[in-house]
Coordinates of C-alpha atoms in Angstrom, one line a residue:
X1465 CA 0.0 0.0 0.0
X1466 CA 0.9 3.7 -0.6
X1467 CA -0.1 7.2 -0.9
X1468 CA -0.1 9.3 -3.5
X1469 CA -0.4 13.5 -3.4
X1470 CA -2.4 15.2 -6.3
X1471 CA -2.1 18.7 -6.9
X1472 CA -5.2 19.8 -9.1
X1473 CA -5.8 22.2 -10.9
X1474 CA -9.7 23.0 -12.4
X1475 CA -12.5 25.3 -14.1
X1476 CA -15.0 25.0 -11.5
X1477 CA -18.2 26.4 -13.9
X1478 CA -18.8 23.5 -14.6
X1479 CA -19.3 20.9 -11.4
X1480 CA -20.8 21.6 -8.2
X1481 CA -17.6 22.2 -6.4
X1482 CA -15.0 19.3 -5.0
X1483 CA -17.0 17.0 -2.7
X1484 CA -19.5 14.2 -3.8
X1485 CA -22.8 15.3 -4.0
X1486 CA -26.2 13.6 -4.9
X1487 CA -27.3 16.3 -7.4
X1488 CA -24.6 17.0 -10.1
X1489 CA -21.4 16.1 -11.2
X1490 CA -18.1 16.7 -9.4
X1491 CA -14.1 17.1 -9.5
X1492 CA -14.2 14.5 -6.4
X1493 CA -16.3 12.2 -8.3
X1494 CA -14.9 12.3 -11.5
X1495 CA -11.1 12.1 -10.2
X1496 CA -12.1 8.7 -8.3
X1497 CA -14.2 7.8 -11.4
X1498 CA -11.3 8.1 -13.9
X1499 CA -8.4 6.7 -11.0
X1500 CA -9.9 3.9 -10.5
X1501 CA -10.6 2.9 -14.1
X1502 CA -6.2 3.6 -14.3
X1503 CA -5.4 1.8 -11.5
X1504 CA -7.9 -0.9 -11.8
X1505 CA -8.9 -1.1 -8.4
X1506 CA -11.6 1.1 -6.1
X1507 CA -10.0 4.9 -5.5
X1508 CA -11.6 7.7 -3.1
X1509 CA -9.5 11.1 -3.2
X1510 CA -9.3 13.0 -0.1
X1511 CA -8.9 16.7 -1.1
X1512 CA -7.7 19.4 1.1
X1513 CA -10.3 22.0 0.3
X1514 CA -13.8 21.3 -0.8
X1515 CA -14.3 24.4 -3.1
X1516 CA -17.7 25.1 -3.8
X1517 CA -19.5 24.8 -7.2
X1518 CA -18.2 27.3 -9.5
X1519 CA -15.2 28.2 -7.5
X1520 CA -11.8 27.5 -9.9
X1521 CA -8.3 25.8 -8.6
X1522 CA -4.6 26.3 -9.5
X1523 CA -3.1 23.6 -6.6
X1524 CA -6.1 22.5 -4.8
X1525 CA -4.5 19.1 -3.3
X1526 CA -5.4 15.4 -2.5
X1527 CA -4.6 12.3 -1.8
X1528 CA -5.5 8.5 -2.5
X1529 CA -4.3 5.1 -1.5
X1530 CA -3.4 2.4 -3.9
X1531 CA -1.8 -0.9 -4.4
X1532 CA -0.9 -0.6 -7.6
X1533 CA 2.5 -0.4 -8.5
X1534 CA 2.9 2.4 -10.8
X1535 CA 5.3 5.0 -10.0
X1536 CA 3.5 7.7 -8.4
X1537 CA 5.4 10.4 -10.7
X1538 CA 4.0 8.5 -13.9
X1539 CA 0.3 9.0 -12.3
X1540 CA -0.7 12.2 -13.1
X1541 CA 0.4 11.9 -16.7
X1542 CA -1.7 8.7 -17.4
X1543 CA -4.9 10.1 -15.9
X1544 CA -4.7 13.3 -17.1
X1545 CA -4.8 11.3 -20.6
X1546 CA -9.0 10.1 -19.7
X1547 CA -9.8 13.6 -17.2
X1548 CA -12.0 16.0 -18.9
X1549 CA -10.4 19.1 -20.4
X1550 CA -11.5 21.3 -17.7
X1551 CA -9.4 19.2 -14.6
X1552 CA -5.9 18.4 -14.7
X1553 CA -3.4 16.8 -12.4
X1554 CA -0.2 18.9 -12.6
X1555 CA 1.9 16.7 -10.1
X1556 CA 1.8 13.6 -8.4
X1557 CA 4.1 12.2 -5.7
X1558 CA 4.4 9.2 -3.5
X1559 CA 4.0 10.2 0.7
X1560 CA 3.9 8.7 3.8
X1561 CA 1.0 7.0 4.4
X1562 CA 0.3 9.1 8.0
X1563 CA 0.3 12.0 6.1
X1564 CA -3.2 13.7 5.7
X1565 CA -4.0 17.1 3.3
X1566 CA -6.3 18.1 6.3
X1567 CA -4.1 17.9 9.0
X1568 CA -0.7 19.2 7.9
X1569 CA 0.2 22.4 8.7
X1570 CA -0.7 24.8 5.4
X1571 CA -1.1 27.9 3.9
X1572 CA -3.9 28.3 1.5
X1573 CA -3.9 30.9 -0.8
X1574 CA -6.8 32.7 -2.3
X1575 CA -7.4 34.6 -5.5
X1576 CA -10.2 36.5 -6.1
X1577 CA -11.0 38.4 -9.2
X1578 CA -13.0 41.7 -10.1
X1579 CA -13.9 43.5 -13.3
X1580 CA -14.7 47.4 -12.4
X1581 CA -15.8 48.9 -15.8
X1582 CA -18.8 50.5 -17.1
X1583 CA -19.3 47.3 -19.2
X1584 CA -18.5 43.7 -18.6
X1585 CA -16.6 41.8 -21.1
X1586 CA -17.6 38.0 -22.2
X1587 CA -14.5 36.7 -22.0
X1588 CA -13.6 37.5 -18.6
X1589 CA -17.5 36.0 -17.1
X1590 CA -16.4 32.9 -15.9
X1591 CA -13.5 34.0 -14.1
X1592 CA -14.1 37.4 -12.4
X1593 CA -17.3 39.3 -11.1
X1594 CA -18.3 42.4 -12.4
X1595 CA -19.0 45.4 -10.8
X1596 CA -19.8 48.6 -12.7
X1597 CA -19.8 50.7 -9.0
X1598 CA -16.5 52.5 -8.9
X1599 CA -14.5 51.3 -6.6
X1600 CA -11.7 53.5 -4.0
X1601 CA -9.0 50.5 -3.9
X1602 CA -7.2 53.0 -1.2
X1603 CA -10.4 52.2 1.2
X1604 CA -10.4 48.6 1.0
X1605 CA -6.7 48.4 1.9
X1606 CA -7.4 49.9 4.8
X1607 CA -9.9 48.2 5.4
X1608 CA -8.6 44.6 5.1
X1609 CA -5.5 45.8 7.4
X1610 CA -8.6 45.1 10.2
X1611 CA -8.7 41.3 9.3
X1612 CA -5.3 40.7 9.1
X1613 CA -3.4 38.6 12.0
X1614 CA -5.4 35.6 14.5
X1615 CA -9.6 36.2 15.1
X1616 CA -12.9 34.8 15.0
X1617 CA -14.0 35.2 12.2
X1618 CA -17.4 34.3 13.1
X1619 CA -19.2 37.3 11.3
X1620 CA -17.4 35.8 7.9
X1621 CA -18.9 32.5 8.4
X1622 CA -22.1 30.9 6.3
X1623 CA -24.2 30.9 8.9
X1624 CA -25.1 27.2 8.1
X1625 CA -21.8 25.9 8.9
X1626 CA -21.4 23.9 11.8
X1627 CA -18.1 24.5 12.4
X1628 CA -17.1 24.2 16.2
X1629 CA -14.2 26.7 16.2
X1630 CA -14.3 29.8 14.3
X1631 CA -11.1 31.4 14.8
X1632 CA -8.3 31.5 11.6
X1633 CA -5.4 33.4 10.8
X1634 CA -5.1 35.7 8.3
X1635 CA -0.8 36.2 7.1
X1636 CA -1.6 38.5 4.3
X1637 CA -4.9 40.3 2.7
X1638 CA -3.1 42.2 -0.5
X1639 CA -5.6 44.0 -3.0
X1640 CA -4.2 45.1 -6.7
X1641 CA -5.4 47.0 -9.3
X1642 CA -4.3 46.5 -12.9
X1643 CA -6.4 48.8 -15.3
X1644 CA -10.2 47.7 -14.8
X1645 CA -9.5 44.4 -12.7
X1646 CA -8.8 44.3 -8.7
X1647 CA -7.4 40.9 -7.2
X1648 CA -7.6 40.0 -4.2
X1649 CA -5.0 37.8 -2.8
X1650 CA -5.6 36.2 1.0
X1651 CA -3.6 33.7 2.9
X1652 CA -4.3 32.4 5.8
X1653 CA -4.0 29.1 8.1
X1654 CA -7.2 28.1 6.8
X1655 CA -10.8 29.0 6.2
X1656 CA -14.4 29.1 6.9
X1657 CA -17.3 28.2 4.5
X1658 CA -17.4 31.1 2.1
X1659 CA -15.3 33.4 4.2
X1660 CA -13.0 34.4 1.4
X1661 CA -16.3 35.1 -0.5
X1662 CA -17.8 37.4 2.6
X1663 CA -14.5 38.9 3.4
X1664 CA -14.9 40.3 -0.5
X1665 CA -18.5 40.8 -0.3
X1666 CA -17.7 43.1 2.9
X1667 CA -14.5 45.0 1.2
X1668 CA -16.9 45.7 -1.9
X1669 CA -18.7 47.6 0.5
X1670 CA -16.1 49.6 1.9
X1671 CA -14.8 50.4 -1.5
X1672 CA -18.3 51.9 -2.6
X1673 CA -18.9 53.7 0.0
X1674 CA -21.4 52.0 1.8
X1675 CA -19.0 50.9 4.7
X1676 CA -16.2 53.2 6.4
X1677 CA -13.1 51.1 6.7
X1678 CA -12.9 51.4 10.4
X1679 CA -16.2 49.8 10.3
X1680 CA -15.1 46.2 9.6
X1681 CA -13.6 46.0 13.1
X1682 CA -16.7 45.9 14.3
X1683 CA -18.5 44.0 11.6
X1684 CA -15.7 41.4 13.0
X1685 CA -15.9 42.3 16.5
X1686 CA -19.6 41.6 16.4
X1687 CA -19.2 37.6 15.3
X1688 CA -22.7 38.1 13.9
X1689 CA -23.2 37.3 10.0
X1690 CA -25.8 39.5 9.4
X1691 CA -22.8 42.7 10.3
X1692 CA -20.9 41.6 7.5
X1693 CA -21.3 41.5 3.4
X1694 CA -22.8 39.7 1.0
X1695 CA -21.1 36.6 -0.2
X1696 CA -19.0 37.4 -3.3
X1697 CA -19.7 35.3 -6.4
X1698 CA -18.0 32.1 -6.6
X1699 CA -17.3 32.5 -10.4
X1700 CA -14.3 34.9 -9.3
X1701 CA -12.4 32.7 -6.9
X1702 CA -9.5 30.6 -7.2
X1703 CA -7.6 28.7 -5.0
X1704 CA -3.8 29.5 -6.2
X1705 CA -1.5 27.3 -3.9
X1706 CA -1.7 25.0 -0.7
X1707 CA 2.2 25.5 0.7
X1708 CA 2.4 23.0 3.6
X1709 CA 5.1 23.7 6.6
X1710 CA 8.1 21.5 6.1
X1711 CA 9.2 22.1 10.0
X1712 CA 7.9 24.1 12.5
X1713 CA 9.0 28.0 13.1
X1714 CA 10.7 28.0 16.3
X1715 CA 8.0 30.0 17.5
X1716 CA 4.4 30.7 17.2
X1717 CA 2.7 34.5 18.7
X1718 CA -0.4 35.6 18.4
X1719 CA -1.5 39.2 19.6
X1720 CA -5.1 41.0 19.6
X1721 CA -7.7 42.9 21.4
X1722 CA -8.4 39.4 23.5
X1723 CA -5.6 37.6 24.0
X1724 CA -2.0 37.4 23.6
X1725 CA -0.1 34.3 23.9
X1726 CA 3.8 32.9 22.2
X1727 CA 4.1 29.4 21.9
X1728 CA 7.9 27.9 21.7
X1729 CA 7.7 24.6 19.0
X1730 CA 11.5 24.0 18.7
X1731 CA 11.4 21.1 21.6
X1732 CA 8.4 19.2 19.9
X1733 CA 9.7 17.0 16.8
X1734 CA 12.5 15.2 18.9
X1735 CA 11.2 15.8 22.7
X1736 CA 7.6 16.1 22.3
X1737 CA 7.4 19.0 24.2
X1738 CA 5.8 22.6 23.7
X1739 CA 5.6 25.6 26.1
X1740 CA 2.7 27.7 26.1
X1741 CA 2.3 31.1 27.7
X1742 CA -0.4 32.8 27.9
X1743 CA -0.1 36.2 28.8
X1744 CA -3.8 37.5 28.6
X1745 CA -7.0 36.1 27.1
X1746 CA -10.3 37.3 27.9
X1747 CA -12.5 35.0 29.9
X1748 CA -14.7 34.2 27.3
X1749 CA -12.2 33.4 25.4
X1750 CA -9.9 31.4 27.7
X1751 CA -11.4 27.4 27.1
X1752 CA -11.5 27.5 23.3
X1753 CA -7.4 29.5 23.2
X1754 CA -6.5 26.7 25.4
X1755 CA -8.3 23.7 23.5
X1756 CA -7.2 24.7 20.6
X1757 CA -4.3 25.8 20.4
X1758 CA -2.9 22.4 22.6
X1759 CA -4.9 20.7 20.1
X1760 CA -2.5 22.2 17.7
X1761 CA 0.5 21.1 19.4
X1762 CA -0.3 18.0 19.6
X1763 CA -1.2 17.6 15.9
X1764 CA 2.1 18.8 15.4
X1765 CA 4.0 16.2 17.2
X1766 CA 3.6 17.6 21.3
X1767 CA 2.5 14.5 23.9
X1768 CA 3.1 17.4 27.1
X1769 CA 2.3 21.1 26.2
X1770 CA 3.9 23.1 29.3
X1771 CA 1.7 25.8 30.4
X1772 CA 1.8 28.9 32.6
X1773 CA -0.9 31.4 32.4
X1774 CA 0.8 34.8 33.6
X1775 CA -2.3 37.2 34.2
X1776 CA -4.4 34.9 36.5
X1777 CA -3.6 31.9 36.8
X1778 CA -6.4 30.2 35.7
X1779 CA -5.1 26.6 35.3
X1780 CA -5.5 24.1 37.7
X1781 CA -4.6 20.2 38.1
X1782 CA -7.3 18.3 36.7
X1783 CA -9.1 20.5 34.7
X1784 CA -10.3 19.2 31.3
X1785 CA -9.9 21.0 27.5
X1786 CA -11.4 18.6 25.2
X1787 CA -9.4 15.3 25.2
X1788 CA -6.7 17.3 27.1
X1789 CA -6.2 17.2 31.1
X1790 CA -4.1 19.4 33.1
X1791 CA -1.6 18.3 35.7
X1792 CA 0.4 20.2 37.9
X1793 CA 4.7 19.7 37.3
X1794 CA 6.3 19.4 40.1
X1795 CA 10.4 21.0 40.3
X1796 CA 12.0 17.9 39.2
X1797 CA 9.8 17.2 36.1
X1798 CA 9.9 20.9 35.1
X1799 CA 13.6 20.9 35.7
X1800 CA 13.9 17.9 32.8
X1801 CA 11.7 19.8 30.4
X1802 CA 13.9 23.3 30.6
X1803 CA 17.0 21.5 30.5
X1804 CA 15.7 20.6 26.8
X1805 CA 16.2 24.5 26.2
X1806 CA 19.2 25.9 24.5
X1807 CA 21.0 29.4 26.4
X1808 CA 18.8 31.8 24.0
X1809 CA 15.6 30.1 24.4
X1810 CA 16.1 29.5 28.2
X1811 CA 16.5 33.3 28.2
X1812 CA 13.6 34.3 26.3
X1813 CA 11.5 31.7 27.9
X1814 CA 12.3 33.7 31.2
X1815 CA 12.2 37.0 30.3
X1816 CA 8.3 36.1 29.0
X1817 CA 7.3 34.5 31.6
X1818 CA 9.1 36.5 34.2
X1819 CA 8.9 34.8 38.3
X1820 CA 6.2 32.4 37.2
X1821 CA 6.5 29.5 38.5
X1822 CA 3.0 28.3 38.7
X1823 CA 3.4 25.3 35.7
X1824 CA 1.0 23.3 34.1
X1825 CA 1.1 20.4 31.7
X1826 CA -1.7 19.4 29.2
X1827 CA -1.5 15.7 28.3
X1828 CA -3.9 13.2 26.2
X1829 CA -6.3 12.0 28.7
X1830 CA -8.1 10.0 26.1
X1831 CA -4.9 7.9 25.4
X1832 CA -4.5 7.1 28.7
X1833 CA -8.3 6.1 29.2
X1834 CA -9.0 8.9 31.9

């Protein structure tokens, strides 16, 4: 057995988006359809982003598993030989069957296209939306500075979706004008249903006027749908690139209006061990910051995440996040985890947490059966 990576590229007018679906036809569908006559035995893709119908793809990815023994380089060229003009598999690549297209670490980027012009033009239909409502470009970049950085991002959310936890990060939000077109390009950690499509929907606003710029704050500050935009057409988005994290950035920081908190990953490939300061949250935000983001580290690799909150010291010994309990480290333990630390990050790790010494450790309680 192996697994195989696809990166896919597709004209999304004509299929009702990536995943299987009882009323029309599909890139999911036909990929397994046209795999499995190759390969000669049953294939189900697992895509890393489910665009929705009419949405187009550069590097959307996926993966399959397969006994056959073609080379996993030669794949893409023989299926692209029976795919439809409209999909194509630009590379294919042989990887380890624990890795997943959901559960890396990524950054997916977004393009979305607009024609601003009294007139629309045919050829560019399928591909962009049109607006004929001048748009001040200046006003949307200020705008979308609001949205940049870690949030819930709640109000930018189909309100159908049943999505447990609404906070993503946004690394970049870059709008561009080039005679009568305006791209935006977004990259983030991940996102919601539609909330590239609402985040556009919102900035069209700004740039006509009908919203001030300082206004989508609170349109994001509100976690409410009904604050934000309509939902952008999905004829003018693209997904360009999925670039997944090869190792882990020493570390990771998040700062905002609730909470504030530096993670140090360096210690969690080869030790299994992250350390997690939190140095404010809001309390109605401090359960979900905590469940997730030790969820995170232990995607990444973590089995302890130590943990010191430095405003209040919220934590305490058998407390429960999720799957996750907390236990308190006594001196010795915590002695063996810092002596994992280099000199620098010994020194940083101190001069951020400053006399705490109030340390916690989240572990897997489900593992253990607790």
């Amino acid at each position: 057995m192996k697994r195989i990576k696809l990166v896919v590229a597709y004209d999304g007018t004509n299929y009702c988006g990536w995943q299987f679906q009882k009323n029309g036809i599909t890139i999911e569908e036909v990929l397994n359809r046209e795999l499995t006559s190759l390969l000669k035995e049953p294939i189900a893709v697992v895509g890393a982003s489910r665009t929705d119908a009419g949405v187009h793809a550069l590097g959307n990815v996926a993966v399959f598993d397969t006994e056959n023994r073609m080379a996993a380089d030669k794949v893409c060229l023989a299926v692209n030989q029976s795919l439809p003009e409209d999909i194509r598999v630009q590379s294919s690549q042989e990887v380890p069957l624990t890795w997943h297209p959901r559960k890396a670490n990524c950054v997916k980027t977004y393009e979305y296209r607009v024609e601003n012009r009294r007139i629309a033009l045919p050829t560019k239909r399928l591909y962009s939306y049109f607006c004929y409502y001048p748009l001040d470009v200046e006003r949307m970049r200020q705008a979308a500075g609001f949205l940049l950085g870690e949030h819930d991002f709640k109000s930018f959310c189909t309100a159908k979706s049943n999505v447990e936890d609404t906070v993503r990060t946004i690394y970049c939000l870059d709008i561009e004008k080039d005679g009568d077109s305006i791209v935006f390009r977004i990259s983030g950690s991940g996102f919601l249903y539609n909330m590239v499509r609402i985040i556009v929907g919102t900035l069209l606003q700004v740039g006509t006027g009908a919203l001030r710029p300082e206004e989508v704050a609170s349109v994001l500050a509100a976690r409410d749908r009904r604050k934000a935009g309509p939902t952008a057409p999905a004829r003018g988005l693209t997904l360009v690139d999925m670039k997944y994290e090869e190792e882990l950035p020493q570390w990771q920081q998040s700062k905002n209006s609730e909470w504030e908190y530096q993670i140090l990953q360096s210690h969690i490939r080869e030790a299994q061990t992250a350390y997690f300061l939190i140095e404010r949250c809001l309390d109605g935000e401090w359960e979900g910051l905590v469940r997730r983001n030790v969820h995170h580290a232990f995607q990444n690799g973590a089995r302890f995440v130590l943990m010191a909150d430095l405003e209040k010291n919220r934590l305490q010994a058998g407390q429960r996040y999720g799957y996750y309990r907390i236990d308190r480290w006594e001196e010795g333990r915590l002695g063996e985890a810092f002596r994992l630390l280099d000199e620098e990050e010994k020194i940083s790790l101190c001069r951020k947490a400053g006399g705490c010494t109030a340390w916690f450790c989240a572990v897997d309680g489900k593992e253990e059966g607790n």
